[in-house]
Short mmCIF file of C-alpha atoms and ligand atoms in Angstrom, two decimals:
data_model
loop_
_atom_site.label_atom_id
_atom_site.label_comp_id
_atom_site.label_asym_id
_atom_site.label_seq_id
_atom_site.Cartn_x
_atom_site.Cartn_y
_atom_site.Cartn_z
CA MET A 546 -0.19 0.13 -0.15
CA THR A 547 1.36 3.23 -1.23
CA GLN A 548 1.53 6.17 1.64
CA ASP A 549 1.99 8.87 -1.11
CA PRO A 550 -1.22 10.91 -1.02
CA TYR A 551 -0.96 11.99 -4.46
CA GLU A 552 -1.21 8.36 -5.50
CA ILE A 553 -3.87 7.32 -3.42
CA LEU A 554 -5.83 9.87 -4.71
CA GLY A 555 -4.60 9.54 -8.37
CA VAL A 556 -3.81 13.09 -8.77
CA SER A 557 -0.67 14.38 -10.20
CA ARG A 558 1.96 16.46 -8.05
CA ASP A 559 0.75 19.83 -9.40
CA ALA A 560 -3.37 18.96 -9.14
CA SER A 561 -4.95 22.04 -8.07
CA ALA A 562 -7.21 22.18 -5.13
CA ASP A 563 -10.12 21.79 -7.29
CA GLU A 564 -9.00 18.60 -8.85
CA ILE A 565 -7.85 17.18 -5.61
CA LYS A 566 -11.25 17.73 -4.32
CA LYS A 567 -12.76 16.54 -7.52
CA ALA A 568 -10.74 12.92 -7.09
CA TYR A 569 -11.43 12.64 -3.65
CA ARG A 570 -15.47 13.11 -4.20
CA ARG A 571 -15.27 10.35 -7.17
CA LEU A 572 -13.51 8.07 -4.99
CA ALA A 573 -15.50 8.67 -1.74
CA ARG A 574 -18.45 8.06 -3.78
CA GLN A 575 -17.14 4.70 -4.92
CA LEU A 576 -16.03 3.60 -1.31
CA HIS A 577 -18.19 5.32 0.96
CA PRO A 578 -19.41 2.79 3.66
CA ASP A 579 -23.11 3.19 2.53
CA VAL A 580 -22.18 1.75 -0.68
CA ASN A 581 -19.37 -0.88 -0.06
CA PRO A 582 -19.55 -1.80 3.48
CA ASP A 583 -16.79 -4.57 3.40
CA PRO A 584 -13.98 -3.92 5.52
CA GLU A 585 -11.43 -3.91 2.80
CA THR A 586 -13.24 -0.98 1.08
CA GLN A 587 -13.65 0.77 4.29
CA GLU A 588 -9.73 0.76 4.63
CA ARG A 589 -9.26 1.94 1.49
CA PHE A 590 -11.96 4.54 2.14
CA LYS A 591 -9.93 5.60 5.43
CA ASP A 592 -6.66 5.80 3.44
CA VAL A 593 -8.51 8.11 0.66
CA SER A 594 -9.77 10.48 3.02
CA ARG A 595 -6.65 10.45 5.00
CA ALA A 596 -4.80 11.30 2.25
CA TYR A 597 -7.25 14.08 1.12
CA GLU A 598 -6.83 15.68 4.75
CA VAL A 599 -3.49 16.16 3.78
CA LEU A 600 -3.47 17.66 0.15
CA SER A 601 -6.98 19.82 1.14
CA ASP A 602 -4.95 21.56 3.82
CA PRO A 603 -2.60 23.82 2.03
CA GLY A 604 0.18 23.69 4.94
CA LYS A 605 0.17 19.95 5.33
CA ARG A 606 0.49 19.91 1.66
CA GLN A 607 3.40 22.03 1.53
CA ALA A 608 4.92 20.01 4.43
CA TYR A 609 4.49 17.05 2.54
CA ASP A 610 6.15 18.27 -0.72
CA ARG A 611 9.31 19.43 1.29
CA GLY A 612 9.81 15.69 2.25
CA GLY A 613 7.77 15.26 5.58
CA ASP A 614 5.71 12.00 6.29
CA ALA A 615 2.30 12.58 5.27
CA PHE A 616 0.66 10.38 7.75
CA SER A 617 2.96 11.22 10.73
CA GLN A 618 0.84 14.24 12.31
CA GLY A 619 -3.08 14.48 12.88
CA PHE A 620 -4.21 10.83 12.38
CA GLY A 621 -6.04 8.17 14.22
CA GLY A 622 -8.35 10.20 15.76
CA ALA A 623 -7.62 13.02 17.50
CA GLY A 624 -5.56 15.32 15.36
CA GLN A 625 -5.35 19.06 14.09
CA GLY A 626 -7.11 20.04 11.30
CA PHE A 627 -10.43 18.67 10.42
CA SER A 628 -11.89 15.17 11.41
CA PHE A 629 -12.98 12.34 9.30
CA THR A 630 -16.36 13.20 10.38
CA ASP A 631 -16.05 16.59 9.24
CA ILE A 632 -15.30 15.47 5.84
CA MET A 633 -18.12 13.23 5.33
CA ASP A 634 -20.54 16.03 6.37
CA ALA A 635 -18.98 18.76 4.06
CA PHE A 636 -19.76 16.04 1.65
CA PHE A 637 -22.95 13.79 2.43
CA GLY A 638 -24.38 15.85 5.04
CA GLY A 639 -24.58 15.47 8.67
CA GLY A 640 -26.10 12.79 10.50
CA ALA A 641 -29.53 12.67 11.95
CA PRO A 642 -30.52 15.93 12.98
CA GLY A 643 -30.87 16.74 16.79
CA GLY A 644 -34.41 17.37 17.69
CA GLY A 645 -35.38 20.93 17.43
CA GLN A 646 -31.50 22.35 17.08
CA SER A 647 -30.35 24.18 14.67
CA ARG A 648 -28.92 21.69 12.05
CA GLY A 649 -27.71 24.15 9.22
CA PRO A 650 -27.90 23.49 5.56
CA ARG A 651 -28.33 20.00 4.34
CA SER A 652 -26.30 18.65 1.85
CA ARG A 653 -27.17 18.25 -1.99
CA ALA A 654 -25.51 14.59 -1.93
CA ARG A 655 -27.94 12.06 -1.00
CA ARG A 656 -27.77 8.40 -1.08
CA GLY A 657 -29.38 6.92 -4.30
CA GLN A 658 -32.13 4.55 -4.25
CA ASP A 659 -32.07 0.91 -4.15
CA ALA A 660 -33.32 -0.71 -7.39
CA LEU A 661 -34.96 -4.43 -8.02
CA ILE A 662 -35.10 -6.04 -10.72
CA ARG A 663 -36.58 -9.66 -11.79
CA LEU A 664 -34.48 -12.31 -13.59
CA ASP A 665 -36.02 -15.35 -14.69
CA VAL A 666 -33.89 -18.43 -14.60
CA THR A 667 -34.26 -22.05 -14.99
CA LEU A 668 -34.00 -24.84 -12.49
CA ALA A 669 -30.61 -25.82 -13.47
CA GLU A 670 -29.61 -22.47 -13.55
CA ALA A 671 -30.59 -21.63 -10.19
CA ALA A 672 -29.46 -24.97 -8.66
CA PHE A 673 -25.90 -24.62 -10.46
CA GLY A 674 -25.02 -20.82 -11.07
CA VAL A 675 -25.23 -18.83 -14.14
CA THR A 676 -23.90 -15.82 -15.64
CA ARG A 677 -26.00 -13.54 -17.21
CA ASP A 678 -26.05 -9.94 -18.91
CA LEU A 679 -28.74 -7.79 -17.22
CA LYS A 680 -29.96 -4.52 -19.04
CA VAL A 681 -30.65 -1.84 -16.05
CA ASP A 682 -32.16 1.26 -16.12
CA THR A 683 -30.70 3.62 -13.77
CA ALA A 684 -29.45 7.18 -12.61
CA LEU A 685 -25.97 7.78 -13.07
CA THR A 686 -23.67 10.58 -12.28
CA CYS A 687 -23.92 13.45 -15.04
CA GLU A 688 -20.51 13.60 -16.31
CA THR A 689 -21.10 17.07 -17.68
CA CYS A 690 -21.14 18.79 -14.23
CA ASP A 691 -19.39 15.49 -12.29
CA GLY A 692 -22.85 15.36 -10.10
CA GLU A 693 -22.52 18.72 -9.31
CA GLY A 694 -25.73 20.35 -10.65
CA THR A 695 -23.96 23.28 -11.67
CA ALA A 696 -23.28 24.34 -15.51
CA PRO A 697 -20.04 24.37 -16.23
CA GLY A 698 -17.75 27.03 -14.88
CA THR A 699 -20.69 27.96 -12.44
CA LYS A 700 -21.20 27.79 -8.91
CA PRO A 701 -23.80 27.23 -6.33
CA VAL A 702 -24.33 30.84 -4.58
CA ALA A 703 -25.50 31.40 -0.89
CA CYS A 704 -29.33 31.59 -0.43
CA GLU A 705 -30.47 35.19 -0.13
CA THR A 706 -33.61 34.13 2.23
CA CYS A 707 -31.61 32.29 4.86
CA HIS A 708 -28.23 33.71 3.95
CA GLY A 709 -26.87 30.19 3.32
CA GLN A 710 -28.03 28.73 6.82
CA GLY A 711 -30.66 26.39 5.00
CA GLU A 712 -33.16 27.33 7.83
CA VAL A 713 -35.52 30.31 8.73
CA ALA A 714 -36.93 31.26 11.99
CA VAL A 715 -40.32 31.32 12.37
CA VAL A 716 -42.12 33.33 15.11
CA GLN A 717 -45.46 32.16 16.42
CA ARG A 718 -47.63 34.14 18.68
CA SER A 719 -49.70 31.58 21.35
CA PHE A 720 -50.97 32.46 24.73
CA LEU A 721 -47.89 30.87 25.83
CA GLY A 722 -45.74 34.05 24.66
CA GLU A 723 -43.57 33.78 21.37
CA ILE A 724 -42.61 30.43 20.34
CA ARG A 725 -39.27 30.91 17.67
CA THR A 726 -38.97 27.58 15.68
CA LEU A 727 -36.30 27.22 12.92
CA ARG A 728 -37.71 25.52 9.60
CA PRO A 729 -36.03 24.72 6.38
CA CYS A 730 -35.73 27.50 3.91
CA ALA A 731 -38.53 27.00 1.46
CA ALA A 732 -36.18 29.24 -1.04
CA CYS A 733 -33.32 26.61 -1.41
CA ARG A 734 -35.05 23.86 0.05
CA GLY A 735 -32.66 23.73 3.03
CA PHE A 736 -29.68 23.40 0.80
CA GLY A 737 -28.44 26.93 1.75
CA SER A 738 -27.42 27.58 -1.52
CA VAL A 739 -29.51 27.78 -5.16
CA ILE A 740 -27.85 26.79 -8.24
CA PRO A 741 -28.48 29.86 -10.62
CA ASP A 742 -27.40 28.56 -13.71
CA PRO A 743 -28.31 24.40 -13.60
CA CYS A 744 -26.35 22.06 -15.82
CA ARG A 745 -28.23 21.64 -18.75
CA GLU A 746 -27.56 17.90 -19.06
CA CYS A 747 -28.92 17.06 -15.59
CA SER A 748 -31.04 19.98 -15.16
CA GLY A 749 -29.29 20.36 -11.61
CA ASP A 750 -30.02 17.12 -10.37
CA GLY A 751 -26.33 15.61 -10.93
CA ARG A 752 -27.65 12.14 -12.75
CA VAL A 753 -28.73 11.11 -15.85
CA ARG A 754 -30.88 8.30 -16.61
CA SER A 755 -29.15 5.94 -18.70
CA ARG A 756 -29.35 2.03 -19.60
CA ARG A 757 -26.52 -0.16 -19.13
CA THR A 758 -25.60 -3.71 -19.04
CA LEU A 759 -24.50 -5.45 -15.95
CA THR A 760 -22.86 -8.98 -16.02
CA VAL A 761 -24.42 -10.62 -12.84
CA LYS A 762 -22.95 -13.73 -11.56
CA ILE A 763 -26.07 -15.59 -9.74
CA PRO A 764 -24.27 -18.31 -7.45
CA ALA A 765 -25.48 -21.79 -7.19
CA GLY A 766 -28.22 -22.68 -5.15
CA VAL A 767 -30.34 -19.66 -5.23
CA ASP A 768 -33.95 -20.58 -4.99
CA HIS A 769 -37.43 -18.76 -6.01
CA GLY A 770 -37.43 -15.36 -4.26
CA THR A 771 -33.94 -15.35 -3.44
CA ARG A 772 -32.66 -11.54 -3.92
CA VAL A 773 -28.88 -11.29 -4.86
CA GLN A 774 -27.46 -8.04 -3.64
CA LEU A 775 -25.29 -6.06 -6.02
CA THR A 776 -23.65 -3.40 -3.65
CA GLY A 777 -23.37 0.15 -5.44
CA GLN A 778 -25.20 -0.71 -8.32
CA GLY A 779 -28.40 0.71 -7.90
CA GLU A 780 -29.39 4.46 -8.64
CA VAL A 781 -26.58 7.12 -8.14
CA GLY A 782 -28.06 9.69 -5.63
CA PRO A 783 -28.78 13.39 -6.46
CA GLY A 784 -26.05 15.74 -6.07
CA GLY A 785 -23.51 13.31 -6.67
CA GLY A 786 -24.33 10.92 -3.94
CA PRO A 787 -23.41 7.56 -3.25
CA ALA A 788 -25.18 4.78 -5.21
CA GLY A 789 -27.85 2.54 -3.74
CA ASP A 790 -27.77 -1.32 -4.52
CA LEU A 791 -29.31 -3.20 -7.06
CA TYR A 792 -31.06 -6.30 -6.01
CA VAL A 793 -31.86 -8.75 -8.52
CA GLU A 794 -35.09 -11.27 -7.49
CA ILE A 795 -34.63 -14.67 -8.59
CA HIS A 796 -37.83 -16.04 -10.49
CA VAL A 797 -37.43 -20.13 -11.12
CA GLU A 798 -39.40 -21.25 -14.11
CA PRO A 799 -40.99 -24.73 -13.33
CA HIS A 800 -38.98 -27.77 -14.68
CA LYS A 801 -40.76 -30.43 -16.60
CA THR A 802 -39.69 -33.15 -14.68
CA PHE A 803 -37.93 -32.14 -11.41
CA THR A 804 -39.57 -30.39 -8.51
CA ARG A 805 -37.48 -28.55 -5.87
CA HIS A 806 -38.11 -29.29 -2.08
CA GLY A 807 -35.46 -27.12 -0.02
CA ASN A 808 -32.33 -28.65 -1.49
CA ASP A 809 -33.66 -31.62 -2.31
CA LEU A 810 -34.87 -32.61 -6.15
CA HIS A 811 -37.73 -34.86 -6.62
CA THR A 812 -38.81 -36.68 -9.99
CA THR A 813 -41.01 -39.80 -10.98
CA ILE A 814 -39.94 -42.49 -13.52
CA SER A 815 -42.43 -44.76 -14.32
CA LEU A 816 -41.59 -48.60 -14.56
CA PRO A 817 -43.20 -51.65 -16.76
CA MET A 818 -44.55 -54.12 -14.19
CA THR A 819 -42.55 -56.56 -15.12
CA ALA A 820 -39.15 -54.48 -14.62
CA ALA A 821 -40.51 -53.64 -11.29
CA ALA A 822 -40.86 -57.21 -10.18
CA LEU A 823 -37.91 -58.45 -11.76
CA GLY A 824 -35.44 -55.59 -11.04
CA THR A 825 -33.68 -53.52 -13.69
CA HIS A 826 -30.95 -50.83 -14.30
CA LEU A 827 -31.75 -47.82 -16.01
CA THR A 828 -30.40 -44.61 -16.88
CA LEU A 829 -31.87 -41.64 -15.06
CA PRO A 830 -31.21 -38.15 -16.58
CA LEU A 831 -30.12 -35.95 -13.94
CA LEU A 832 -31.15 -31.86 -13.75
CA GLU A 833 -27.43 -31.59 -14.91
CA ALA A 834 -28.67 -32.54 -18.47
CA ASP A 835 -30.14 -28.92 -18.93
CA LEU A 836 -26.83 -27.27 -18.47
CA THR A 837 -25.03 -26.30 -21.91
CA SER A 838 -21.81 -27.21 -22.58
CA THR A 839 -20.16 -26.48 -25.81
CA ALA A 840 -17.70 -28.41 -27.77
CA GLU A 841 -15.11 -26.37 -26.28
CA THR A 842 -15.84 -27.23 -22.79
CA PRO A 843 -13.11 -29.55 -21.24
CA ASP A 844 -13.86 -32.70 -20.53
CA GLU A 845 -13.27 -32.68 -17.07
CA GLU A 846 -15.98 -29.75 -16.63
CA LYS A 847 -18.51 -31.45 -18.56
CA PRO A 848 -21.10 -32.05 -15.89
CA VAL A 849 -22.13 -35.84 -15.32
CA THR A 850 -25.65 -35.72 -16.56
CA THR A 851 -27.01 -39.45 -16.04
CA TYR A 852 -27.17 -41.68 -13.23
CA ASP A 853 -27.32 -45.32 -12.95
CA LEU A 854 -30.14 -46.63 -11.18
CA ASP A 855 -30.24 -50.25 -9.51
CA VAL A 856 -33.91 -50.87 -9.25
CA ARG A 857 -34.35 -53.68 -6.87
CA PRO A 858 -36.61 -56.95 -7.79
CA GLY A 859 -40.11 -56.33 -5.99
CA THR A 860 -39.90 -52.64 -6.11
CA GLN A 861 -43.47 -51.27 -5.11
CA SER A 862 -45.33 -48.37 -7.08
CA GLY A 863 -45.37 -45.22 -4.93
CA SER A 864 -41.66 -46.44 -3.32
CA GLU A 865 -38.94 -43.81 -3.46
CA GLN A 866 -35.11 -44.14 -4.01
CA VAL A 867 -32.91 -41.44 -2.74
CA ILE A 868 -29.64 -40.73 -4.16
CA ARG A 869 -27.65 -38.91 -1.77
CA GLY A 870 -25.74 -35.90 -2.84
CA PHE A 871 -27.42 -35.33 -6.34
CA GLY A 872 -29.83 -32.35 -5.33
CA VAL A 873 -29.41 -28.69 -5.33
CA PRO A 874 -26.11 -27.26 -4.06
CA SER A 875 -26.57 -25.43 -1.14
CA LEU A 876 -25.69 -21.54 -0.70
CA ARG A 877 -23.88 -22.84 2.38
CA GLY A 878 -22.12 -25.52 0.77
CA GLY A 879 -22.98 -29.14 0.49
CA ARG A 880 -25.76 -30.63 -1.81
CA GLY A 881 -29.26 -32.07 -1.18
CA ASP A 882 -30.46 -35.29 -2.44
CA LEU A 883 -32.33 -36.60 -5.37
CA VAL A 884 -35.53 -38.33 -4.61
CA VAL A 885 -36.67 -40.90 -7.24
CA SER A 886 -40.65 -41.91 -6.78
CA ILE A 887 -41.23 -45.24 -8.83
CA LYS A 888 -44.79 -45.47 -10.45
CA VAL A 889 -45.50 -49.10 -11.68
CA ASP A 890 -47.39 -49.03 -15.18
CA THR A 891 -49.80 -51.83 -15.14
CA PRO A 892 -50.38 -53.08 -18.79
CA THR A 893 -53.56 -52.02 -20.32
CA ARG A 894 -53.72 -53.51 -23.56
CA LEU A 895 -52.96 -57.03 -23.30
CA ASP A 896 -52.96 -59.44 -26.73
CA PRO A 897 -54.02 -63.39 -26.28
CA ARG A 898 -50.69 -64.61 -25.60
CA GLN A 899 -49.83 -62.04 -22.68
CA GLU A 900 -53.16 -62.83 -21.34
CA GLU A 901 -52.61 -66.20 -20.99
CA LEU A 902 -48.87 -66.05 -19.62
CA LEU A 903 -50.28 -63.61 -17.04
CA ARG A 904 -53.21 -65.96 -16.12
CA GLU A 905 -50.64 -68.86 -15.77
CA LEU A 906 -48.51 -66.77 -13.47
CA ALA A 907 -51.41 -65.42 -11.04
CA ALA A 908 -52.53 -69.84 -11.01
CA ILE A 909 -49.12 -70.60 -9.95
CA ARG A 910 -48.81 -67.74 -7.81
CA GLY A 911 -52.62 -68.49 -5.85
CA GLU A 912 -53.54 -65.39 -7.29
CA GLU A 913 -56.64 -66.06 -9.11
CA SER A 914 -59.24 -64.86 -7.15
CA PRO A 915 -57.36 -62.38 -4.21
CA ASP A 916 -59.21 -61.21 -1.50
CA GLY A 917 -59.48 -57.18 -0.95
CA GLN A 918 -57.30 -56.48 2.13
CA ASN A 919 -57.52 -53.14 4.20
CA GLU A 920 -54.15 -51.97 4.69
CA ALA A 921 -52.20 -49.44 6.97
CA PRO A 922 -51.85 -46.23 4.92
CA THR A 923 -48.82 -46.24 3.07
CA ARG A 924 -45.62 -44.21 4.13
CA GLY A 925 -45.48 -41.94 0.90
CA MET A 926 -45.61 -38.72 0.89
CA PHE A 927 -49.02 -38.27 2.41
CA GLY A 928 -47.75 -40.43 5.43
CA ARG A 929 -44.82 -38.19 6.01
CA LEU A 930 -47.28 -35.33 5.87
CA ARG A 931 -49.42 -36.50 8.34
CA ASP A 932 -46.33 -37.70 10.72
CA ALA A 933 -45.10 -34.27 10.60
CA PHE A 934 -48.30 -32.77 11.58
CA GLN A 935 -48.98 -35.12 14.52
CA GLY A 936 -45.29 -34.55 15.34
ZN1 ZN B 1047 -25.03 17.87 -14.95
ZN1 ZN B 1048 -32.72 29.18 2.03
#
């Protein structure tokens, strides 16, 4: 990490005070804790603010240029000059105003709004992740005025009504006497300044609407309704304020053959009566079969798309086989199971030879005139549901 404040702000040694301020504002907007709360970004934000503290103070800047250590004095809390909080207040407005007290002009810069867009994905894409290009209509910083809202070469001027205070005293007479309260100044909407010559590009808002394409990586394991947060990709705030977040809400299209319950996948296969009785092997297509791999995909990255399922002799209709670890990957790691329900198909049209064989089988098994037997409910899905409700 460089200790050179010029390098940290990305400005040249002979940068003007205005250039330094602009560079800082640009970085502060990107790195502001409201935008990027992760600790690494916040560290960078602190470095940037420290660099600005040095370069925006002519005395400190001179001392540094003469070979002093930029960060030797005034850092890590109590120091001369202005504090970290002062910088924040100067650019982004103070914190929550105290009750009834004078709060001074408010900043034009405010955090931008969060945005929400919906993304339709297939079940396989939700399960295994996908990268998509999204078109996002959003507000971006106006490049003509760099978010300031002023026409090039002009500046906001102090409001004449409130003399730059952003608020005006209102005196009301009541039976208690005169009550003096401070109200936000209507003339400048509390900003303390007015923009006499607004930027033409953005009409003084500091933002322009724009459609841009964003490449979004959806992690494996998202579910219907999951919101993926893209920090700082929402609307830029008015007056050059930091951007809000963009939320991508996942909508999963229903699948033809698989349904999802938590991280488990469920599917049903039908088997001829004879195969269920005799047992068989079959090739079961997995959800991975929906993933598109191209000719260029290296072999080791191609997913396994089928499972060799061993059907035991005497498999009952409605029975389930659980294939461990072939469900949906969890966002927290691991994978659910694949539950295969088996449906046994009874033959419906028998030719004379087939009927003869089946009657012979029935005779051998003594099943020519079976009694109807009342049975306990099966332990299929409904049995389990009942158990769950009855605890
Ligand atoms: Zn503008
Ligand atoms: Zn005013």
